[in-house]
Short mmCIF file of C-alpha atoms and ligand atoms in Angstrom, two decimals:
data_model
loop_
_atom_site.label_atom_id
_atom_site.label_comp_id
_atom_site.label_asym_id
_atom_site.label_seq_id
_atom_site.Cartn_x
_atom_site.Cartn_y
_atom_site.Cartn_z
CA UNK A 1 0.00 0.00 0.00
CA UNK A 2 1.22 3.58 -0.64
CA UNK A 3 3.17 5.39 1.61
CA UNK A 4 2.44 9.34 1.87
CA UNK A 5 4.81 10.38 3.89
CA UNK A 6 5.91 13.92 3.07
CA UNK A 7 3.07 14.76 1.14
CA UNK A 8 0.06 17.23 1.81
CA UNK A 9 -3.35 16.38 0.95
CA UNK A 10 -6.33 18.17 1.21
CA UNK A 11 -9.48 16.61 1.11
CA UNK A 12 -12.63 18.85 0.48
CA UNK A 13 -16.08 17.84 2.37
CA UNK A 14 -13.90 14.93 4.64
CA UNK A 15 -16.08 15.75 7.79
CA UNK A 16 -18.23 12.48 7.23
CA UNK A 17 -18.92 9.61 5.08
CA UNK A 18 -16.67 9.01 2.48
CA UNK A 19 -14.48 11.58 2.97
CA UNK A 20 -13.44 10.75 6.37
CA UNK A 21 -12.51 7.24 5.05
CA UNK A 22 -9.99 8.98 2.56
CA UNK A 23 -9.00 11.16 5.29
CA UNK A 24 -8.11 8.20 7.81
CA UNK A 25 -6.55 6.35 4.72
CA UNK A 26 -3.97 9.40 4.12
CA UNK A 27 -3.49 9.95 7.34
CA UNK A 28 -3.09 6.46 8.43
CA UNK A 29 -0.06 6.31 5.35
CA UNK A 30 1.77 9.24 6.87
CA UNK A 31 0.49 12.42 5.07
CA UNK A 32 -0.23 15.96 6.22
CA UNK A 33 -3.79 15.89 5.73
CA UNK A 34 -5.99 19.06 5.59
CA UNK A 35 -10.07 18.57 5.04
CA UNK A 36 -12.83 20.98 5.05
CA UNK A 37 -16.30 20.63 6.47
CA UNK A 38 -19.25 22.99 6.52
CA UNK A 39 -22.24 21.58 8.70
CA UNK A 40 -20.83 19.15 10.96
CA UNK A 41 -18.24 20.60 13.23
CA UNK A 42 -18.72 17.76 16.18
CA UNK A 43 -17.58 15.11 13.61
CA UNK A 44 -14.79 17.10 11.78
CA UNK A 45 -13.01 18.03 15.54
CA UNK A 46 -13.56 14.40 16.34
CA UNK A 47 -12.02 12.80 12.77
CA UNK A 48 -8.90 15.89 13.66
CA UNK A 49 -8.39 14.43 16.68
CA UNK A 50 -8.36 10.47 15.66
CA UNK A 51 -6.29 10.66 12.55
CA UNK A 52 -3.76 13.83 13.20
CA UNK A 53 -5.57 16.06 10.60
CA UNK A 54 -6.81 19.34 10.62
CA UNK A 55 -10.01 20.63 10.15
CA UNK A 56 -11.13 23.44 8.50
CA UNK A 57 -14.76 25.29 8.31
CA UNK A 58 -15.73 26.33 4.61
CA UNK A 59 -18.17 26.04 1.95
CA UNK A 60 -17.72 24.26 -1.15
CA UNK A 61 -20.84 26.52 -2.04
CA UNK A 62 -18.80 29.75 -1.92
CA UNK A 63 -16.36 29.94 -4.72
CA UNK A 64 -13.83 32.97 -3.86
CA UNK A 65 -13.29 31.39 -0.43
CA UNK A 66 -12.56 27.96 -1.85
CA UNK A 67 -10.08 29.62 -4.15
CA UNK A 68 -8.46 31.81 -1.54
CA UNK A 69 -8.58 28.57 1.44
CA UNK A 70 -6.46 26.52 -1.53
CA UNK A 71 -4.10 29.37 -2.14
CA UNK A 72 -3.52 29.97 1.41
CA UNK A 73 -2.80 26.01 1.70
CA UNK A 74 -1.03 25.90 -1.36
CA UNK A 75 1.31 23.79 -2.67
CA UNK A 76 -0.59 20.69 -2.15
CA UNK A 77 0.71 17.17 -3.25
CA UNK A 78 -3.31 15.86 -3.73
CA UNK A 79 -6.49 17.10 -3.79
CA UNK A 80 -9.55 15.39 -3.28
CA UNK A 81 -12.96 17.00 -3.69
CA UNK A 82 -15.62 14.88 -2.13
CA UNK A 83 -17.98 17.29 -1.02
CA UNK A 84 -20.82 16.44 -2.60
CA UNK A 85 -24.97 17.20 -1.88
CA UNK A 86 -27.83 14.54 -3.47
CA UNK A 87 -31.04 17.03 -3.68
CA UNK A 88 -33.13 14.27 -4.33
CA UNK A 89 -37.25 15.09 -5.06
CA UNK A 90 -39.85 15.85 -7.74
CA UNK A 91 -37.98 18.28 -10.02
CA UNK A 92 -41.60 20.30 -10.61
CA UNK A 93 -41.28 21.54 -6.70
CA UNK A 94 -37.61 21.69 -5.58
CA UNK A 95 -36.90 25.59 -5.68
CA UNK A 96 -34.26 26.58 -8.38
CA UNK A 97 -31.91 28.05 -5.72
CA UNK A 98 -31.68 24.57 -4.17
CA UNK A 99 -30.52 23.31 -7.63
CA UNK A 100 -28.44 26.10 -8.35
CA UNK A 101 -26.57 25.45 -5.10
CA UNK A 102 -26.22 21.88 -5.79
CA UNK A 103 -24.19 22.81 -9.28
CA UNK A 104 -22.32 25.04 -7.45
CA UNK A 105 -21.07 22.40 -4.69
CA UNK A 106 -20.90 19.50 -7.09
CA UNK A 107 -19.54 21.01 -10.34
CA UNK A 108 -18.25 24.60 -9.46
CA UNK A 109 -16.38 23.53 -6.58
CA UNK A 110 -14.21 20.47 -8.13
CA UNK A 111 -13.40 23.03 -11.40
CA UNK A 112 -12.65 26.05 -9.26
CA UNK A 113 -11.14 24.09 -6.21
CA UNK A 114 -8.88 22.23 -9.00
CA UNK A 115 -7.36 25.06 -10.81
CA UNK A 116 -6.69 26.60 -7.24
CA UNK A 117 -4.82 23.62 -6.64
CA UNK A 118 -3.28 23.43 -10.21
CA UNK A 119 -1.60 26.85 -9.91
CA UNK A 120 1.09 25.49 -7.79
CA UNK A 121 0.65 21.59 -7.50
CA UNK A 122 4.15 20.20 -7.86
CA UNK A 123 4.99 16.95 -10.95
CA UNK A 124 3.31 13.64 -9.41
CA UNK A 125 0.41 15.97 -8.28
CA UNK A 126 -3.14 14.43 -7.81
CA UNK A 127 -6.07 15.61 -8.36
CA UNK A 128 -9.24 13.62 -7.76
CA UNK A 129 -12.95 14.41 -7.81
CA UNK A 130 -15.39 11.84 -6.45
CA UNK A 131 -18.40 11.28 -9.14
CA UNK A 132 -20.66 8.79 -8.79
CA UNK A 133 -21.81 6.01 -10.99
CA UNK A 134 -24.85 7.73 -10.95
CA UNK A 135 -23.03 9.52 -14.18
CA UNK A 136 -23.68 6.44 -16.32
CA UNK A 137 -26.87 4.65 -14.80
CA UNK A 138 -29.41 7.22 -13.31
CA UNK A 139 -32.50 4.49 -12.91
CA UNK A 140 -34.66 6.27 -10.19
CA UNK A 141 -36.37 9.61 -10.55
CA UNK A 142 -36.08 12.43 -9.08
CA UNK A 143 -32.38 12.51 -9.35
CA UNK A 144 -31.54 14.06 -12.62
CA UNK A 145 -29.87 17.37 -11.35
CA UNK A 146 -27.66 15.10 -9.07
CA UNK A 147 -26.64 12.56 -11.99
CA UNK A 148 -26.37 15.80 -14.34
CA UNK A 149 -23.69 17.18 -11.61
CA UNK A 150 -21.66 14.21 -11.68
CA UNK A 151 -22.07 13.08 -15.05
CA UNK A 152 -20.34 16.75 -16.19
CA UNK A 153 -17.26 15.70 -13.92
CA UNK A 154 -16.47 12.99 -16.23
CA UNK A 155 -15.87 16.04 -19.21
CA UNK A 156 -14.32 17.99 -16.26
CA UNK A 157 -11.40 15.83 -15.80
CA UNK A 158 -10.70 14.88 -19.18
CA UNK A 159 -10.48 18.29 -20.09
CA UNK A 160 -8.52 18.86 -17.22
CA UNK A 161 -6.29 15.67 -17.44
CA UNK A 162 -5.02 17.74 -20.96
CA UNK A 163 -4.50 20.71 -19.38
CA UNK A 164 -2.36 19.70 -16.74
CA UNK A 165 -0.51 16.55 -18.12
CA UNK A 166 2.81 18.15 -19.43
CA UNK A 167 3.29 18.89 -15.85
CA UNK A 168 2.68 15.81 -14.02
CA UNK A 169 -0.39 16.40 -12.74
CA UNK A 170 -3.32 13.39 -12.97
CA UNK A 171 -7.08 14.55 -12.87
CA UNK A 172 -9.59 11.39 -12.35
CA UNK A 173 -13.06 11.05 -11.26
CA UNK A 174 -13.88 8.02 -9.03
CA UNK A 175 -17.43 6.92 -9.37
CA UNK A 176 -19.12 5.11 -6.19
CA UNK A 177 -22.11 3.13 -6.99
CA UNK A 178 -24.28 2.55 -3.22
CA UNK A 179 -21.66 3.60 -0.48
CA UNK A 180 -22.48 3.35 3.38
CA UNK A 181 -23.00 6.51 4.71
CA UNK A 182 -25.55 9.13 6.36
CA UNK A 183 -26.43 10.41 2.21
CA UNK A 184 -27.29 6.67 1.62
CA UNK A 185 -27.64 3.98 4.42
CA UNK A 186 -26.81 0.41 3.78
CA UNK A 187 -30.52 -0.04 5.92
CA UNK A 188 -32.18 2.55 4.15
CA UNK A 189 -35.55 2.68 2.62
CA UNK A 190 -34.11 2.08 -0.89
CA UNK A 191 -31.12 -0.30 -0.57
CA UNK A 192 -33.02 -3.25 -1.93
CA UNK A 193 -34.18 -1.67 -5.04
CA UNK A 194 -30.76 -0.05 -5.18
CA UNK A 195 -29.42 -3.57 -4.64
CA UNK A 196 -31.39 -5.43 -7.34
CA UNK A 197 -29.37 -2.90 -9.86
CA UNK A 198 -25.91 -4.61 -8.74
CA UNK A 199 -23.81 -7.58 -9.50
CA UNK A 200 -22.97 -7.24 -5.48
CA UNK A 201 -25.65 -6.68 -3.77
CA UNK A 202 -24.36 -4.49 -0.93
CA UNK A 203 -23.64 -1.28 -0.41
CA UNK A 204 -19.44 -0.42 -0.49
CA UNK A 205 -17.91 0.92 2.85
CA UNK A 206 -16.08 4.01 2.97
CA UNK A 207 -13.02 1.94 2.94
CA UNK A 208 -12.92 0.69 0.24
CA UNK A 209 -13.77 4.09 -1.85
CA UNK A 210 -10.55 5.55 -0.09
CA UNK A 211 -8.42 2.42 -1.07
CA UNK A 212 -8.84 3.49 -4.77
CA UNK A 213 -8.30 6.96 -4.03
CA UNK A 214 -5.23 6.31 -2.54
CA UNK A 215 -4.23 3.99 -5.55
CA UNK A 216 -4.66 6.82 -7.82
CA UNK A 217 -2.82 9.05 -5.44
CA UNK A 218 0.12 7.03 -5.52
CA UNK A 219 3.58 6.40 -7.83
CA UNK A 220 1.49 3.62 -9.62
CA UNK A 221 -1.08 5.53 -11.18
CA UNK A 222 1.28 8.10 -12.64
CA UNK A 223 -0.16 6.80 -15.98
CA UNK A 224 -3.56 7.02 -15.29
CA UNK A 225 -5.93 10.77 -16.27
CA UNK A 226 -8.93 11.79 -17.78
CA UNK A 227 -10.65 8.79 -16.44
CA UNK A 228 -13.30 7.67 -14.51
CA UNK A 229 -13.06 4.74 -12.29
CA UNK A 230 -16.61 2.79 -11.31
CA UNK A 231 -16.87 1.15 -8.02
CA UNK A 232 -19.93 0.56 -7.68
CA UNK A 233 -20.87 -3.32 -7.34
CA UNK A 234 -21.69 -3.62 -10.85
CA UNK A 235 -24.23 -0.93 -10.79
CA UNK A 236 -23.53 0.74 -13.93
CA UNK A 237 -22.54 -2.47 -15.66
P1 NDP B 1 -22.36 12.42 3.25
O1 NDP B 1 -23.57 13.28 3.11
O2 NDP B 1 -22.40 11.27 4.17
O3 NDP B 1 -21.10 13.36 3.58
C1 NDP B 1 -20.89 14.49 2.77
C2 NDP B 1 -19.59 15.15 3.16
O4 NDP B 1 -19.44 16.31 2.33
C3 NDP B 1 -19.59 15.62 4.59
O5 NDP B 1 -18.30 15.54 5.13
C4 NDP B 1 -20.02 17.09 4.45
O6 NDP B 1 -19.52 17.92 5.48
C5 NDP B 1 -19.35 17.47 3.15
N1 NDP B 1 -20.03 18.60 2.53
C6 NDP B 1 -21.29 18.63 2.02
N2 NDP B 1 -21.59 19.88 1.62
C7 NDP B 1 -20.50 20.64 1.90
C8 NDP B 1 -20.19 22.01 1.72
N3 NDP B 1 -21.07 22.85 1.17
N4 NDP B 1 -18.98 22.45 2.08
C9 NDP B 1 -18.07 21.61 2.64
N5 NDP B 1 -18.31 20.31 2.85
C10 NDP B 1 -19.51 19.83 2.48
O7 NDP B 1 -22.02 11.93 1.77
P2 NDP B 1 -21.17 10.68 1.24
O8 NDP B 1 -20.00 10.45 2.09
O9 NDP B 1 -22.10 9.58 0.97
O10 NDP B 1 -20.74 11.26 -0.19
C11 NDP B 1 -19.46 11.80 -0.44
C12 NDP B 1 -19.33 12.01 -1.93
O11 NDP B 1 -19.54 10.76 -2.59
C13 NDP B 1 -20.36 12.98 -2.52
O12 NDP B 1 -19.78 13.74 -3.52
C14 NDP B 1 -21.42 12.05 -3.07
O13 NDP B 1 -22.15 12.65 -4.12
C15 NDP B 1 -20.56 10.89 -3.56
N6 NDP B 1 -21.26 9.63 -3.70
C16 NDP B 1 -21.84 9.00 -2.64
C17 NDP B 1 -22.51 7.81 -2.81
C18 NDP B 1 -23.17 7.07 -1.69
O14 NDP B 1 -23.89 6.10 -1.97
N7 NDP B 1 -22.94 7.43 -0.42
C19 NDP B 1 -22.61 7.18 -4.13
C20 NDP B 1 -21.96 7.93 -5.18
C21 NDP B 1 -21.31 9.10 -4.95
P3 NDP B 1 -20.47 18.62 6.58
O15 NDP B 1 -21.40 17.58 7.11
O16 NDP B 1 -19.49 19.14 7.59
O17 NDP B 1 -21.18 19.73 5.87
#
């Protein structure tokens, strides 16, 4: 497994969930790891605390301080963006604010947050955005701003993956099919119509999204941009 020692990651959105996995997993291999939160304080000083990271309050809803919080933390070895909101509901009665804030966490941020990163990410530099599979299989309603958000990350970092190659840098999008966490319990009202969509019927852990994070984070994958990785139990297959 990769060793990080030396380097300094920040993960965006690592309060909870998913992110805190990929927090623990750098942290655990010896980086300096840096994550944002925004609503859940308790958890973020608690994750800090376990895993030798730091926490830091902002919103991956406000652009200019996401740009000037990545500057200020600049030059980072990898950045992850994981903050991510679902907005699930009839499309006819969620207000367009609500969807306009969406885009802006789950598209905005990753773009903005990434060139922030870009301006003064060293060669071997890492940049990865967490999709969803939801980009190639969106079979429930009431989702289609959500899938929309992720699906335009997979253009995102291919564009991006050109843009940045002659310098080293990898962009990649890793795609999570049904994950366990508060967005979508493994006992949730939906997991066995979610489940009926998957080779594997279970929902992933956490874990196991940060283990192929921290694949593409590593010497390894110094090959590997402008792609998006599934890992989702077959649910896009
Ligand atoms: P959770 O809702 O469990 O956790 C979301 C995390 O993102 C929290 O740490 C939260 O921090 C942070 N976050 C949300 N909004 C903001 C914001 N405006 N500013 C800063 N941080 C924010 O979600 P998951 O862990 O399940 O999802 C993580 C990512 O994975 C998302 O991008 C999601 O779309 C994607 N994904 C999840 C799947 C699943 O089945 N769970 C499947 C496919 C993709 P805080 O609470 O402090 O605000």
């Amino acid at each position: 497994m990769n060793n990080f020692e030396g380097k300094s990651v920040l993960v965006l959105g690592g309060s909870r969930g998913i992110g805190a996995a990929i927090v623990r997993r750098f942290a655990s291999k010896g980086a300096k790891v840096l994550f944002t939160y925004w609503s859940s304080p308790d958890d973020a000083e608690v994750l800090a605390a376990e895993t030798g990271s730091k926490a830091l309050r902002a919103d991956s809803g406000d652009r200019d301080t996401l740009i000037a919080l990545i500057a200020s933390l600049s030059p980072l070895d990898v950045l992850v963006v994981n903050s991510g909101i679902l907005g699930a509901g009839d499309p006819l009665e969620i207000p367009p604010d609500d969807i306009d804030r969406l885009f802006r966490i789950n598209i905005h941020a990753p773009y903005h947050a990434a060139i922030a990163a870009a301006r003064t990410m060293p060669a071997g530099g890492r940049i990865i955005l967490i999709g969803s599979a939801n980009a190639d299989r969106m079979p429930m309603t009431g989702l289609a701003a959500y899938s929309a958000s992720k699906a335009a990350l997979k253009g995102m970092v291919k564009g991006l993956a050109r843009d940045f190659g002659a310098r080293g840098i990898t962009v990649n999008v890793v795609q999570p099919g049904p994950t366990d966490t508060d967005m979508n319990p493994a006992d949730g009202p939906l997991k066995d119509v979610m489940h009926d969509f998957m080779a594997i019927k279970r929902h992933a852990t956490g874990a196991e999204i940060a283990g192929l994070v921290a694949y593409l984070a590593g010497p390894e994958a110094g090959i590997i941009t402008g792609a998006a990785y599934n890992i989702d139990g077959g649910f896009a297959a």
